[in-house]
Coordinates of C-alpha atoms in Angstrom, one line a residue:
X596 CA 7.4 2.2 -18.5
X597 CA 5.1 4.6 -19.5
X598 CA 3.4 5.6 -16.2
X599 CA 5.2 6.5 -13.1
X600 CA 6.1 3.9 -10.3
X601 CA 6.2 3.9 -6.9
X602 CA 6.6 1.7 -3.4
X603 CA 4.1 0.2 -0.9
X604 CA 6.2 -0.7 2.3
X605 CA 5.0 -3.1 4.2
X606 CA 7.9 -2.8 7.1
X607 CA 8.3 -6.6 7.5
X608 CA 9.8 -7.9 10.6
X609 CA 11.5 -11.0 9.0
X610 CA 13.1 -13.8 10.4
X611 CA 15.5 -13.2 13.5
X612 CA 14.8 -9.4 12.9
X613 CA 13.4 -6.6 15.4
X614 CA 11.1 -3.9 14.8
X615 CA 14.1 -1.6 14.7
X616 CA 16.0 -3.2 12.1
X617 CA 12.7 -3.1 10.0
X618 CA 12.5 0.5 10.2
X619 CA 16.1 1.0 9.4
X620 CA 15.5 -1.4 6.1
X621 CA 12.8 1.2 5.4
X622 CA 14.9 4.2 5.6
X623 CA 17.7 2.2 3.8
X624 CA 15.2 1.5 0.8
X625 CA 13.5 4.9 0.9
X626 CA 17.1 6.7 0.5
X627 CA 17.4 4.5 -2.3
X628 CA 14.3 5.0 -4.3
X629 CA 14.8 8.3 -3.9
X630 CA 18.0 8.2 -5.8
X631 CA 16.4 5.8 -8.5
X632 CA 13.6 7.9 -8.7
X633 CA 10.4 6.5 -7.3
X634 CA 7.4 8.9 -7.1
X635 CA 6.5 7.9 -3.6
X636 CA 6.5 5.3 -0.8
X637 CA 3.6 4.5 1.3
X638 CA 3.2 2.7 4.3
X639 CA -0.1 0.8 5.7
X640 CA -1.5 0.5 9.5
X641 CA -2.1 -3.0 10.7
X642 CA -2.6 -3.9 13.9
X643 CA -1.6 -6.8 16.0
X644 CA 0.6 -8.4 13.3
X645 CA 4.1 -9.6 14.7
X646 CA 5.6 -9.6 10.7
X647 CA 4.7 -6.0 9.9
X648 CA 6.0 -2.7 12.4
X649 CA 3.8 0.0 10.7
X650 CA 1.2 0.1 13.5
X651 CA 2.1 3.7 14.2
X652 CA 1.9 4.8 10.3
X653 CA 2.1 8.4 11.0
X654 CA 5.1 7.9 13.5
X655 CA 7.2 5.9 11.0
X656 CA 6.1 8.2 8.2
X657 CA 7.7 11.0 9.8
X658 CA 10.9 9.0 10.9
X659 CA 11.4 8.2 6.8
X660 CA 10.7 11.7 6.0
X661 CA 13.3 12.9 8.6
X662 CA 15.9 10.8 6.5
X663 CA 15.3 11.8 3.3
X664 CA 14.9 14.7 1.1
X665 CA 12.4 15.0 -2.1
X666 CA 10.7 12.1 -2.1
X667 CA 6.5 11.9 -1.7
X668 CA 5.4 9.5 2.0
X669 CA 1.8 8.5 2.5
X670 CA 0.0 6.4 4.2
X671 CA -1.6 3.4 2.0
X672 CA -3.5 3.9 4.1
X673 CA -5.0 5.1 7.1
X674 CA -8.1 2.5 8.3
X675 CA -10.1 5.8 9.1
X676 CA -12.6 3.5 11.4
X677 CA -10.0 3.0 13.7
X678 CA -9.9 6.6 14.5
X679 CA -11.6 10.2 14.9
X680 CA -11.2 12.0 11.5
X681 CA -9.6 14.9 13.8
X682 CA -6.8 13.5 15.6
X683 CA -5.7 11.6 11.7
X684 CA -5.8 15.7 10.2
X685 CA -3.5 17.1 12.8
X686 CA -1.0 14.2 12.2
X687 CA -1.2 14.7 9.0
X688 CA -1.2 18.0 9.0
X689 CA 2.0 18.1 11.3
X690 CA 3.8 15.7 8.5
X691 CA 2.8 18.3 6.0
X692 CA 3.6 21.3 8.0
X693 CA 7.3 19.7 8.8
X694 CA 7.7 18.2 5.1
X695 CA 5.2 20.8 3.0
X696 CA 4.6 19.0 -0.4
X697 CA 5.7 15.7 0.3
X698 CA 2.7 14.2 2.5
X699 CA 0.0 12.2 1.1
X700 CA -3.1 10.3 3.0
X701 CA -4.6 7.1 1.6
X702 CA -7.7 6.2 3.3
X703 CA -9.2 2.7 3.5
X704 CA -12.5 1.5 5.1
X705 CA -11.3 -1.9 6.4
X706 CA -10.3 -2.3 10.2
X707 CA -6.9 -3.7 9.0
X708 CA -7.6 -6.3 12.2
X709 CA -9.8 -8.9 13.4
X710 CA -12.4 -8.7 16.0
X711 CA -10.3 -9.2 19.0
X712 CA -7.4 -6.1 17.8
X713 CA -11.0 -4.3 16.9
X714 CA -12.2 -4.4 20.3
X715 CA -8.5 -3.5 21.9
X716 CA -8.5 -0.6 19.8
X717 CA -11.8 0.2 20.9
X718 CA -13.6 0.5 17.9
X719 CA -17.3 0.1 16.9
X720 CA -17.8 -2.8 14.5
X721 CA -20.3 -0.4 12.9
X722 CA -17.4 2.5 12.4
X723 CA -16.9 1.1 8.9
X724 CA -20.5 2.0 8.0
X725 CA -19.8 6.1 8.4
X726 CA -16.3 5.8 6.1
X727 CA -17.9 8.4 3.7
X728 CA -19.0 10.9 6.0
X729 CA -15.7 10.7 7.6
X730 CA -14.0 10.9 5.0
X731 CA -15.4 14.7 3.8
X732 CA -15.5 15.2 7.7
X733 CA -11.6 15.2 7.4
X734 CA -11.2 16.7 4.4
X735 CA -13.0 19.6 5.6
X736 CA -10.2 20.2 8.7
X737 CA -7.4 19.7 5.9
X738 CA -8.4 22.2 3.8
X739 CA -9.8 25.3 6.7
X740 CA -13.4 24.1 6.1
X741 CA -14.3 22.6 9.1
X742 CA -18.4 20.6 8.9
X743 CA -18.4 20.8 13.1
X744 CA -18.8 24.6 14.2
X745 CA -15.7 26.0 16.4
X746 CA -13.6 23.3 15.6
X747 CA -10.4 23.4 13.7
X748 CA -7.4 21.3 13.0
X749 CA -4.4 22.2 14.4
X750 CA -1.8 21.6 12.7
X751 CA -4.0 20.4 9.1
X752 CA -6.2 23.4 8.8
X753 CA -5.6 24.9 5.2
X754 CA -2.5 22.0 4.8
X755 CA -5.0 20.7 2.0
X756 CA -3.2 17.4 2.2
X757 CA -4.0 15.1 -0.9
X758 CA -6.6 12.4 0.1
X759 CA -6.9 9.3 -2.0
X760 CA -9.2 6.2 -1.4
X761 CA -7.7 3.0 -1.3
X762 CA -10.0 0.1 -1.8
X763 CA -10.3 -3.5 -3.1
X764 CA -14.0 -3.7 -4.1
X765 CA -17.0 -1.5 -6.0
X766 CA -17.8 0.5 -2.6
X767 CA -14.1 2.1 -2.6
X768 CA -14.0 2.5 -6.4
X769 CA -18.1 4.3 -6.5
X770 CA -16.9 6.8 -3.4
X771 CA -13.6 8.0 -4.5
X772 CA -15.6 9.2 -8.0
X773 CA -18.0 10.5 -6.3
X774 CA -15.9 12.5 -4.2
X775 CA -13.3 13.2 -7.0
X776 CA -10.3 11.8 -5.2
X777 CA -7.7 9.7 -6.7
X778 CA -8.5 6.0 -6.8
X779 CA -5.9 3.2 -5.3
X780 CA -7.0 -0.4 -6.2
X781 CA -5.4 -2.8 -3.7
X782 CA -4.5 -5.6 -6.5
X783 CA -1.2 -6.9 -5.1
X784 CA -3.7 -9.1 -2.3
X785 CA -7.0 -8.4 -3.8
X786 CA -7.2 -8.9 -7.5
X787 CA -10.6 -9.8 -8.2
X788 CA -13.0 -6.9 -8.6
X789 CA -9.8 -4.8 -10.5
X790 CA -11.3 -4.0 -13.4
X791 CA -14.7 -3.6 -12.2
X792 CA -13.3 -1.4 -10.1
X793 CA -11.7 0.6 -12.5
X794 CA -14.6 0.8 -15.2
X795 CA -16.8 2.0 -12.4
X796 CA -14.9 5.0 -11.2
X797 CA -13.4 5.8 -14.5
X798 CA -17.1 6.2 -15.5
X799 CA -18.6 7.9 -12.6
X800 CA -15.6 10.0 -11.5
X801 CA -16.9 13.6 -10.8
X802 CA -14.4 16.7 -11.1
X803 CA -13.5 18.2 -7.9
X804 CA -11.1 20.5 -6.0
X805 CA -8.4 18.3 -5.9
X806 CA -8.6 16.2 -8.9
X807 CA -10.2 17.3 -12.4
X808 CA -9.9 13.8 -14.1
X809 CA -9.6 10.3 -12.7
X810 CA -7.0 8.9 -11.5
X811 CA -5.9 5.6 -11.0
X812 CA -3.0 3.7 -9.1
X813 CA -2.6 0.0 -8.8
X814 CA -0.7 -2.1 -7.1
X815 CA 1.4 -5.4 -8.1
X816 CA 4.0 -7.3 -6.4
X817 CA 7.4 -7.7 -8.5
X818 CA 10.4 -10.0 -8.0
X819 CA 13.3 -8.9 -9.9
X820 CA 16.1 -10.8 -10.6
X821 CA 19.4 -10.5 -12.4
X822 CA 18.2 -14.1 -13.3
X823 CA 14.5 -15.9 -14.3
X824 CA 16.1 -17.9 -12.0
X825 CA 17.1 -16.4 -9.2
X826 CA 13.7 -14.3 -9.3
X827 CA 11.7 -17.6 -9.3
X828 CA 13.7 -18.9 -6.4
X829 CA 13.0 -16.1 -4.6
X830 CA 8.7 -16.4 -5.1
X831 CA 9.0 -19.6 -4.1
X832 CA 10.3 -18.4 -0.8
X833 CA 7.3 -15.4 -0.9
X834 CA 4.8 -18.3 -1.4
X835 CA 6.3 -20.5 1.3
X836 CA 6.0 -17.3 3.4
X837 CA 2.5 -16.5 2.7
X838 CA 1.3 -19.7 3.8
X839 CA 2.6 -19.0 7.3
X840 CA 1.6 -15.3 7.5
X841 CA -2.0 -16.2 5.9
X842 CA -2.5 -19.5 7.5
X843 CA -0.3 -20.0 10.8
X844 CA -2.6 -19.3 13.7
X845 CA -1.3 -18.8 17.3
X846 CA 2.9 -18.3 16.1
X847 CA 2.5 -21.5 14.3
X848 CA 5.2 -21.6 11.5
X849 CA 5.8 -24.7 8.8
X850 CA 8.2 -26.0 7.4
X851 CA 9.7 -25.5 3.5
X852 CA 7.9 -29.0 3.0
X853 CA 5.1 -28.2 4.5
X854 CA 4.7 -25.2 3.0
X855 CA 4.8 -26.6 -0.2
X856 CA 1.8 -29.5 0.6
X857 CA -0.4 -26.8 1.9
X858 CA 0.0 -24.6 -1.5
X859 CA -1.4 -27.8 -3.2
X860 CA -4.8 -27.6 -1.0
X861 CA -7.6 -25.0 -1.6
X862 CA -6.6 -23.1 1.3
X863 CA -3.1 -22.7 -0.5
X864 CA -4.6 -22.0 -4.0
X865 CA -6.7 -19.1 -2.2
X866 CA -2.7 -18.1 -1.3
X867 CA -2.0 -18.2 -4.3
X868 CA -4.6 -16.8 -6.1
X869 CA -4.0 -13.5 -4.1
X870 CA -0.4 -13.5 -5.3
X871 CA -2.0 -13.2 -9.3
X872 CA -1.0 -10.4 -9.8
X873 CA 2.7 -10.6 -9.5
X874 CA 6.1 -10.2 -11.8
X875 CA 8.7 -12.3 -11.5
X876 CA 11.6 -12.7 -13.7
X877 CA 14.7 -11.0 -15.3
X878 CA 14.1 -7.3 -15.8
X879 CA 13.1 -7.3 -19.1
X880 CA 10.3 -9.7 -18.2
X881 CA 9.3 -8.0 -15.5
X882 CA 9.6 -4.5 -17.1
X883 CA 7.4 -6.6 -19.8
X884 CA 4.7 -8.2 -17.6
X885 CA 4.3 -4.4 -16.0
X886 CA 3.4 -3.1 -19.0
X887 CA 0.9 -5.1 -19.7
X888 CA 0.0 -5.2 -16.4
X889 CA -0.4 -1.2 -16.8
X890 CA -2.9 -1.7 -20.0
X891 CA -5.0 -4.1 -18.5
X892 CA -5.6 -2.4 -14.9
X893 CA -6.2 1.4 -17.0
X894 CA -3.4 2.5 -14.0
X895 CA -1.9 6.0 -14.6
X896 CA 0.6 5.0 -12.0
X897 CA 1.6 1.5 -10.1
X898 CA 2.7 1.0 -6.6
X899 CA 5.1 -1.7 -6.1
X900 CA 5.3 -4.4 -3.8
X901 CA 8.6 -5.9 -3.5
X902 CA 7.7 -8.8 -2.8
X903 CA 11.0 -11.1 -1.8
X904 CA 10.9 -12.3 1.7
X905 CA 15.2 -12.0 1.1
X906 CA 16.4 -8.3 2.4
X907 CA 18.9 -8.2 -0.5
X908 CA 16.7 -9.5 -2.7
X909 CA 13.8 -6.8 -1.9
X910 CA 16.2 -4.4 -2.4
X911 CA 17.8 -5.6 -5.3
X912 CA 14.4 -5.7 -7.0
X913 CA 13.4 -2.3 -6.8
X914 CA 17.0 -1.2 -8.3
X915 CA 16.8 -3.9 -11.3
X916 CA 13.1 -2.1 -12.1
X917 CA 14.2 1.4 -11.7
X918 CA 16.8 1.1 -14.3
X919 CA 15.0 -1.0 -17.0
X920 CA 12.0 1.5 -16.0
X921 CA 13.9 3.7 -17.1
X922 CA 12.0 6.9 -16.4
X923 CA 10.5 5.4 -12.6
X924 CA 10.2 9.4 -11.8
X925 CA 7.7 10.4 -15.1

């Protein structure tokens, strides 16, 4: 691999698992990449969904960071309209304070929920439409330059805790250049606009204070086998799984068979066709598929999504990929 690698944690809850023994799997797998040198994990807020436990992003982000040592934790990301720029700079600023140089903050513009979570978080529908201004509002606590008069972040001020803009469409990729912020393209579940995406803030990006060329990260899911196999076994399980996360309403579930019928209908090919962006195979093919993958988005670094629904087999895939990476911490 020629660019560095790193993790997107999505804390599943899987099958006949609690919350706790997600977050456990999390600092199991972040001890890990550690040692097989990943750049950085992130972790995402969602609301309201009983399969993923990273609700409290800055909560768990600091439990990881408690367990392990050198390692870069980040949200990816914040949904900065389901919150006060304020309170997010004096969590973050805390993580940074207690961990200095290992904190970043992705920030996306999506609610992360539907209209029901939206109005039990009691947010404004409209709170997506003032992303950008909220965005400089709370980079201006980070870095000690507050925009509202007499009022500072405490802990955040002068932390100067690395922002990037995580998006999956033209709006994301136009602000982060504009603003001179890293760029994180949300491929592994949003492939289309990619390298539109890319183009656009490649040739717009503007220098700024904390970034004096673009950059880009990209995300793709992997399934990493000691077998072609085995690693195809295992998507067919993500795929099953996806139809039930994506397309179960009220705690319905299906079965395998199921599953499979509903992956032939146009609701399933829209499953499906979120999933493009994925390697499966032996390591070599998957170290082979990431490169290309690489070339084609213009990434100077991917974020992985392991992608097996199998706890061994998650795992197991982000060790098979660090070693044929073979230089995961570049």
């Amino acid at each position: 691999m020629t660019v560095p690698l790193s993790i997107l944690d999505l804390a599943q809850i899987g099958e006949g698992e609690t919350a706790a023994d997600s977050f456990q799997a999390s600092v199991t797998m972040a001890q890990h990449a550690e040692e097989w040198g990943y750049r950085r994990i992130w972790y995402a807020e969602h609301h309201n969904m009983p399969t993923i436990a990273s609700s409290a992003t800055s909560v768990l982000i600091a439990h990881i960071a408690a367990h392990t040592r050198t390692i870069r934790l980040g949200a990816g990301g914040i949904m900065l309209p389901n919150h006060a720029p304020l309170p997010i700079a004096e969590q973050f600023g805390t993580l940074a304070t207690l961990h200095p140089g290992r904190i970043d903050l992705g920030l996306g513009r999506a609610p992360g929920s539907d209209q029901q979570t939206m109005r039990a978080l009691r947010r404004d529908p409209r709170s997506a439409d003032t992303f950008p201004q909220d965005v400089l509002e709370l980079q201006g606590y980070l870095a000690g330059e507050s925009r509202i008069p007499g009022v500072d972040a405490t802990p955040g001020k002068g932390t100067n805790v690395p922002l990037y803009i995580l998006g999956s469409s033209l709006f994301g990729a136009q602000l982060a250049a504009a603003l001179g912020l890293p760029y994180s393209f949300a491929s592994h579940f949003a492939p289309n606009a990619l390298r539109d995406a890319v183009a656009l803030y490649r040739r717009e990006f503007q220098p700024s204070a904390q970034l004096d060329k673009p950059y880009v990260i990209a995300g793709v899911n992997v399934i990493a086998a000691d077998t072609t196999e085995d690693a195809q076994e295992h998507f067919h399980a993500t795929k099953r799984h996806r139809v039930t996360q994506m397309l179960g309403r009220g705690g319905r579930t299906f079965t395998p068979e199921e599953a499979d019928m509903i992956l032939e209908t146009p609701a399933g090919q829209q499953v499906l066709q979120m999933l493009q962006y994925t390697a499966v195979g032996n390591p070599a093919e998957v170290k082979d598929y990431l490169d290309r993958f690489t070339e084609l988005a213009q990434a100077d670094e991917l974020i992985i999504v392991s992608s097996a629904i199998d706890r061994k087999a998650w795992l197991r895939s982000l060790e098979l990929l660090a070693e044929t990476s073979g230089q995961a911490s570049a």
